[in-house]
Coordinates of C-alpha atoms in Angstrom, one line a residue:
M76 CA 1.7 -36.8 15.8
A77 CA -0.1 -34.8 18.5
H78 CA -3.9 -34.2 18.0
E79 CA -3.2 -30.4 17.9
D80 CA -0.6 -30.7 15.2
R81 CA -2.8 -33.0 13.1
R82 CA -5.8 -30.6 13.4
L83 CA -3.5 -27.8 12.2
Q84 CA -2.6 -29.9 9.2
V85 CA -6.3 -30.6 8.6
L86 CA -7.1 -26.9 8.8
R87 CA -4.2 -26.0 6.5
A88 CA -5.5 -28.6 4.0
I89 CA -9.0 -27.2 4.2
V90 CA -7.8 -23.6 3.6
Q91 CA -5.6 -24.6 0.7
D92 CA -8.3 -26.7 -0.9
Y93 CA -11.1 -24.2 -0.5
V94 CA -8.9 -21.3 -1.8
S95 CA -8.0 -23.4 -4.9
T96 CA -11.4 -24.9 -5.7
N97 CA -13.9 -22.4 -4.2
D98 CA -15.9 -25.5 -3.1
P99 CA -16.7 -26.5 0.5
V100 CA -14.4 -29.2 1.6
G101 CA -15.4 -32.7 2.9
S102 CA -13.3 -35.3 4.7
K103 CA -13.2 -37.7 1.8
A104 CA -11.8 -35.1 -0.5
L105 CA -9.1 -34.2 2.1
A106 CA -8.1 -37.8 2.5
A107 CA -7.9 -38.3 -1.3
R108 CA -6.0 -35.1 -2.0
Y109 CA -3.7 -34.7 0.9
D110 CA -1.3 -37.1 2.6
L111 CA -2.6 -36.6 6.2
G112 CA -1.8 -40.2 7.2
V113 CA -5.2 -40.8 8.8
S114 CA -8.5 -42.2 7.7
P115 CA -11.5 -40.1 6.5
A116 CA -13.2 -41.0 9.8
T117 CA -10.4 -39.5 11.9
I118 CA -10.4 -36.4 9.6
R119 CA -14.1 -36.1 10.1
N120 CA -13.6 -36.1 13.9
D121 CA -10.9 -33.5 13.6
M122 CA -13.2 -31.3 11.5
A123 CA -15.9 -31.6 14.1
V124 CA -13.5 -30.3 16.7
L125 CA -12.3 -27.5 14.4
E126 CA -15.9 -26.6 13.8
E127 CA -16.8 -26.6 17.5
E128 CA -13.8 -24.3 18.1
G129 CA -14.9 -21.8 15.4
Y130 CA -12.2 -22.5 12.8
I131 CA -14.5 -23.9 10.1
T132 CA -18.2 -23.7 9.4
Q133 CA -20.8 -25.4 7.3
P134 CA -22.0 -22.7 4.7
H135 CA -25.3 -24.5 3.8
T136 CA -26.7 -28.0 3.5
S137 CA -23.5 -29.1 1.8
A138 CA -21.5 -31.8 3.6
G139 CA -18.4 -29.7 3.1
R140 CA -16.9 -27.0 5.4
V141 CA -15.2 -23.7 4.8
P142 CA -12.7 -21.7 6.9
T143 CA -14.0 -18.9 9.1
D144 CA -12.1 -15.6 9.7
K145 CA -10.7 -17.2 12.8
G146 CA -9.6 -20.2 10.8
Y147 CA -7.8 -18.0 8.2
R148 CA -6.1 -16.0 11.0
F149 CA -4.9 -19.2 12.6
F150 CA -3.6 -20.4 9.2
V151 CA -1.8 -17.1 8.5
D152 CA -0.3 -16.8 11.9
R153 CA 1.3 -20.2 11.6
L154 CA 2.8 -19.8 8.2
S155 CA 6.4 -20.9 8.8
Q156 CA 7.6 -18.9 5.8
V157 CA 6.2 -16.9 2.9
K158 CA 7.0 -18.7 -0.3
P159 CA 9.4 -16.7 -2.4
L160 CA 8.4 -15.6 -5.9
S161 CA 9.9 -17.6 -8.8
A162 CA 12.9 -16.2 -10.8
A163 CA 10.5 -15.7 -13.7
E164 CA 8.0 -13.7 -11.5
R165 CA 10.8 -11.5 -10.1
R166 CA 12.1 -10.8 -13.7
A167 CA 8.6 -9.9 -14.8
I168 CA 8.3 -7.4 -11.9
E169 CA 11.7 -5.8 -12.9
R170 CA 10.8 -5.6 -16.6
F171 CA 7.4 -4.2 -15.9
L172 CA 8.5 -1.5 -13.5
D173 CA 11.9 -0.6 -15.1
G174 CA 10.3 1.1 -18.0
A175 CA 8.5 3.7 -15.8
L176 CA 9.2 7.3 -16.7
D177 CA 8.3 9.1 -13.5
L178 CA 6.7 8.7 -10.1
D179 CA 3.1 8.7 -11.5
D180 CA 4.1 6.0 -14.0
V181 CA 5.9 3.9 -11.3
L182 CA 2.7 3.9 -9.2
T183 CA 0.3 3.3 -12.0
R184 CA 2.4 0.4 -13.2
T185 CA 2.6 -1.0 -9.7
V186 CA -1.2 -1.2 -9.2
R187 CA -1.6 -2.9 -12.6
L188 CA 1.2 -5.3 -11.8
L189 CA -0.1 -6.2 -8.3
A190 CA -3.6 -6.7 -9.6
Q191 CA -2.4 -9.1 -12.2
L192 CA -0.1 -11.0 -9.9
T193 CA -2.6 -11.5 -7.1
R194 CA -5.9 -11.3 -9.1
N195 CA -7.2 -8.9 -6.4
V196 CA -7.7 -5.2 -6.1
A197 CA -4.4 -3.4 -5.8
V198 CA -3.9 -0.1 -3.9
I199 CA -0.9 2.1 -3.5
Q200 CA -0.4 5.4 -1.6
Y201 CA 1.6 8.2 -3.1
P202 CA 4.8 8.9 -1.0
T203 CA 3.7 10.8 2.1
L204 CA 4.9 14.4 1.6
S205 CA 5.6 14.9 5.3
R206 CA 8.1 12.0 5.2
S207 CA 9.8 13.2 2.0
A208 CA 12.7 15.6 1.7
V209 CA 13.2 18.6 -0.7
R210 CA 15.2 17.7 -3.7
H211 CA 14.8 21.0 -5.6
L212 CA 12.8 24.2 -5.6
E213 CA 12.3 25.7 -9.0
V214 CA 11.1 29.3 -9.4
V215 CA 9.7 30.4 -12.8
Q216 CA 8.6 34.0 -13.6
L217 CA 5.3 33.8 -15.3
A218 CA 4.7 37.6 -15.4
T219 CA 6.1 40.7 -13.7
N220 CA 3.9 40.1 -10.7
R221 CA 3.6 36.3 -10.7
L222 CA 5.9 33.4 -10.0
L223 CA 5.4 29.6 -10.3
L224 CA 6.9 27.8 -7.4
V225 CA 7.7 24.1 -8.0
L226 CA 8.6 21.7 -5.2
I227 CA 10.3 18.4 -6.2
T228 CA 10.7 15.8 -3.4
D229 CA 13.3 13.1 -3.2
T230 CA 10.6 10.6 -4.1
G231 CA 9.8 12.4 -7.3
R232 CA 6.6 14.0 -6.2
V233 CA 5.9 17.4 -7.6
E234 CA 3.8 20.2 -6.1
Q235 CA 3.2 23.5 -8.0
R236 CA 1.9 26.8 -6.7
V237 CA 1.4 30.2 -8.3
V238 CA 2.4 33.2 -6.1
E239 CA 1.6 36.9 -6.6
I240 CA 4.7 39.0 -6.0
P241 CA 5.5 42.7 -5.5
A242 CA 7.7 44.6 -8.0
V243 CA 11.4 44.6 -7.0
T244 CA 12.6 48.2 -7.2
D245 CA 15.8 48.2 -5.2
A246 CA 17.8 45.3 -6.7
P247 CA 21.4 46.0 -7.5
A248 CA 22.2 46.7 -11.1
G249 CA 22.9 43.6 -13.2
T250 CA 21.2 41.2 -10.8
D251 CA 18.3 38.8 -11.4
P252 CA 16.1 38.8 -8.3
V253 CA 14.2 35.6 -9.3
A254 CA 17.5 33.7 -10.0
E255 CA 18.8 34.9 -6.6
L256 CA 15.6 33.8 -4.9
R257 CA 15.9 30.4 -6.5
T258 CA 19.5 30.0 -5.2
L259 CA 18.5 31.3 -1.8
L260 CA 15.6 28.8 -1.5
N261 CA 17.6 25.8 -2.6
A262 CA 20.4 26.6 -0.3
A263 CA 18.0 26.8 2.6
F264 CA 15.7 23.8 1.8
V265 CA 17.4 21.2 -0.3
G266 CA 17.8 18.0 1.8
A267 CA 15.5 19.2 4.5
K268 CA 12.6 17.0 5.5
L269 CA 9.2 18.6 4.6
A270 CA 8.0 18.1 8.1
E271 CA 10.9 20.2 9.4
A272 CA 11.3 22.6 6.6
G273 CA 8.5 25.0 7.5
V274 CA 10.4 26.4 10.5
K275 CA 13.2 27.5 8.1
V276 CA 10.9 30.0 6.4
A277 CA 11.0 32.4 9.4
D278 CA 14.8 32.2 9.5
L279 CA 14.9 33.0 5.8
L280 CA 12.9 36.2 6.3
D281 CA 15.6 37.4 8.8
T282 CA 18.6 36.4 6.8
A283 CA 17.6 37.2 3.2
P284 CA 19.3 40.2 1.5
A285 CA 17.3 43.4 1.9
H286 CA 16.3 43.6 -1.8
L287 CA 14.9 40.1 -1.7
R288 CA 12.9 40.3 1.5
G289 CA 9.8 41.4 -0.3
L290 CA 10.0 38.4 -2.6
V291 CA 10.7 36.0 0.3
A292 CA 7.8 37.5 2.3
A293 CA 5.5 37.0 -0.7
V294 CA 6.4 33.3 -1.2
S295 CA 6.7 32.5 2.5
A296 CA 3.0 31.8 3.1
T297 CA 3.0 29.5 0.0
L298 CA 6.2 27.8 1.2
I299 CA 4.7 27.1 4.7
E300 CA 1.5 25.8 3.1
T301 CA 3.5 23.5 0.7
L302 CA 6.2 22.4 3.1
A303 CA 4.5 22.3 6.5
E304 CA 0.9 21.5 5.4
P305 CA 1.2 19.2 2.4
G306 CA -1.8 18.4 0.4
E307 CA -4.0 15.4 1.1
D308 CA -2.3 12.1 0.4
R309 CA -3.4 10.4 -2.8
L310 CA -4.1 6.8 -3.6
L311 CA -4.3 4.7 -6.8
V312 CA -6.6 1.7 -7.0
G313 CA -6.6 -0.9 -9.8
G314 CA -8.2 -4.2 -10.6
T315 CA -11.6 -3.8 -9.0
A316 CA -13.1 -6.1 -11.6
N317 CA -11.2 -8.9 -9.9
L318 CA -13.6 -8.8 -7.0
T319 CA -16.3 -10.5 -9.1
R320 CA -13.9 -13.4 -10.1
G321 CA -14.9 -15.8 -7.4
G322 CA -18.7 -15.4 -7.7
A323 CA -21.3 -15.1 -5.0
L324 CA -19.5 -17.4 -2.5
D325 CA -16.7 -14.8 -2.0
F326 CA -19.1 -12.0 -1.2
P327 CA -22.4 -13.6 -0.4
G328 CA -24.2 -10.3 0.3
T329 CA -23.3 -7.5 -2.0
L330 CA -20.1 -5.9 -3.2
R331 CA -21.5 -2.4 -2.8
P332 CA -20.2 -1.7 0.7
L333 CA -16.7 -2.8 -0.3
L334 CA -16.7 -0.8 -3.5
E335 CA -17.9 2.3 -1.7
A336 CA -15.2 1.9 1.0
L337 CA -12.6 1.6 -1.8
E338 CA -13.9 4.9 -3.2
E339 CA -13.5 6.6 0.1
Q340 CA -9.7 7.2 -0.1
V341 CA -9.5 8.3 3.5
V342 CA -10.6 4.9 4.6
V343 CA -8.0 3.1 2.6
L344 CA -5.3 5.7 3.5
R345 CA -6.0 4.9 7.2
L346 CA -5.3 1.2 6.5
M347 CA -2.1 2.2 4.7
G348 CA -1.0 4.5 7.6
E349 CA -0.2 1.5 9.8
V350 CA 2.3 -0.1 7.5
A351 CA 6.1 -0.4 7.9
P352 CA 8.8 -1.5 5.5
S353 CA 9.3 -5.2 5.2
T354 CA 6.5 -6.1 7.6
V355 CA 3.5 -7.6 5.8
L356 CA 0.3 -6.9 7.6
V357 CA -2.8 -9.2 7.0
S358 CA -6.2 -8.0 8.2
I359 CA -9.0 -10.6 7.8
G360 CA -12.7 -10.0 7.7
E361 CA -14.1 -8.7 10.9
E362 CA -10.6 -7.5 12.0
N363 CA -11.1 -4.6 9.6
A364 CA -12.5 -1.6 11.5
H365 CA -14.5 -0.2 8.6
E366 CA -17.7 -2.1 7.9
G367 CA -17.2 -2.0 4.2
F368 CA -14.1 -4.3 4.6
T369 CA -15.6 -6.8 7.1
G370 CA -16.1 -9.3 4.3
A371 CA -12.6 -8.9 2.8
S372 CA -9.0 -9.3 3.6
V373 CA -6.3 -6.7 3.3
V374 CA -2.6 -7.5 2.8
S375 CA -0.4 -4.5 3.0
V376 CA 3.2 -3.4 3.5
G377 CA 5.3 -0.2 3.5
Y378 CA 7.6 0.7 0.6
G379 CA 10.7 2.8 0.6
S380 CA 12.5 4.2 3.6
A381 CA 11.7 7.7 4.8
G382 CA 15.0 9.5 5.5
G383 CA 16.9 6.3 5.9
T384 CA 14.7 5.3 8.8
A385 CA 14.2 1.5 8.5
D386 CA 10.8 1.5 10.4
L387 CA 9.2 4.4 8.6
A388 CA 7.9 3.9 5.1
L389 CA 7.4 6.5 2.3
G390 CA 4.0 5.1 1.7
G391 CA 2.0 1.9 1.7
L392 CA 0.8 -0.6 -0.9
G393 CA -1.3 -3.7 -0.8
V394 CA -4.2 -5.7 -2.1
V395 CA -7.9 -6.1 -1.1
G396 CA -9.7 -9.3 -1.9
P397 CA -12.0 -12.0 -0.5
T398 CA -11.1 -13.8 2.7
R399 CA -10.7 -16.8 0.5
M400 CA -7.3 -15.6 -0.6
D401 CA -4.0 -17.3 -1.5
Y402 CA -2.3 -15.7 1.6
P403 CA 1.2 -17.1 1.1
G404 CA 1.3 -16.1 -2.6
T405 CA -0.3 -12.7 -2.0
M406 CA 2.0 -11.9 0.9
A407 CA 5.1 -12.8 -1.3
A408 CA 3.9 -10.7 -4.2
V409 CA 3.1 -7.7 -2.1
R410 CA 6.4 -7.8 -0.3
A411 CA 8.5 -8.3 -3.5
V412 CA 6.7 -5.5 -5.4
A413 CA 7.1 -3.1 -2.4
R414 CA 10.8 -3.9 -2.2
Y415 CA 11.4 -3.2 -5.8
V416 CA 9.3 0.0 -5.8
G417 CA 11.4 1.2 -2.8
Q418 CA 14.6 0.5 -4.7
L419 CA 13.4 2.3 -7.8
L420 CA 12.5 5.4 -5.8
A421 CA 15.8 5.4 -4.0
E422 CA 17.7 5.3 -7.3
S423 CA 15.6 8.0 -8.9

């Protein structure tokens, strides 16, 4: 076996041992627990080279070593495959998510499930409105001068707006202007992507029947706001108590910067904005741009397919935890849950 291959095996063993025990790893322990085929002295020499090259470090006076961010990155990049979840784990995911009643329930259950599976903090982004399509527009008359406009997307997301309207005085006898407006809006917008639907509003003003143009004009500003300028994306976070599970070694300074970063939804949404379906991203320690995440690792992936486009996700989900993370297991869980959430939303 070449020296480089053997050192990779030693590094892999150090990562696996440290992740499972949370104790710095020594050469004797490696020789006893892993079939590396060499003596403790040779392992000690390999560890010296790995330390010199920045893959492992000595945390304190202990004789043991722990992986650095560079060591974890080397380990993750050379994972030949992500271990699949067991049949029991897959069934548990299906059972847990199948009982969901609506979009909010699906996403709430997803963060709880991911936090339990990975024992880390779980995050999920609501489906991005601009990537969604219109499933239905409901119009409800609240009063003679007020309508409730309800937008339902193909991902199950619901946006509601109240609109002040003028009185309709020139409607043909026996007609219901609000019902006509509902039919008109659905004919124009159902199936349209929200990012593209805003431009249809101007066309609607030109083509609407004369007696409905006042109503269309009244709702047009709200339609443009709801369709073309969707509200801020939302995020759910669960399992923050898991951050304390590993003790002071996982976060030797303080947890406050990470907890504050998790509270700043825009920071986490920026991380989620880079995801794509099926491609699991792993960002380790100092690779994270925001200083609150420099002591943590983020494993994320996109879920769902926006408009049937394979490389554009409806939203992102993932976990945040210490760099001392079970990367193969966490990547498998994140990918499996994302796949199932995507299927659920596609069938809804």
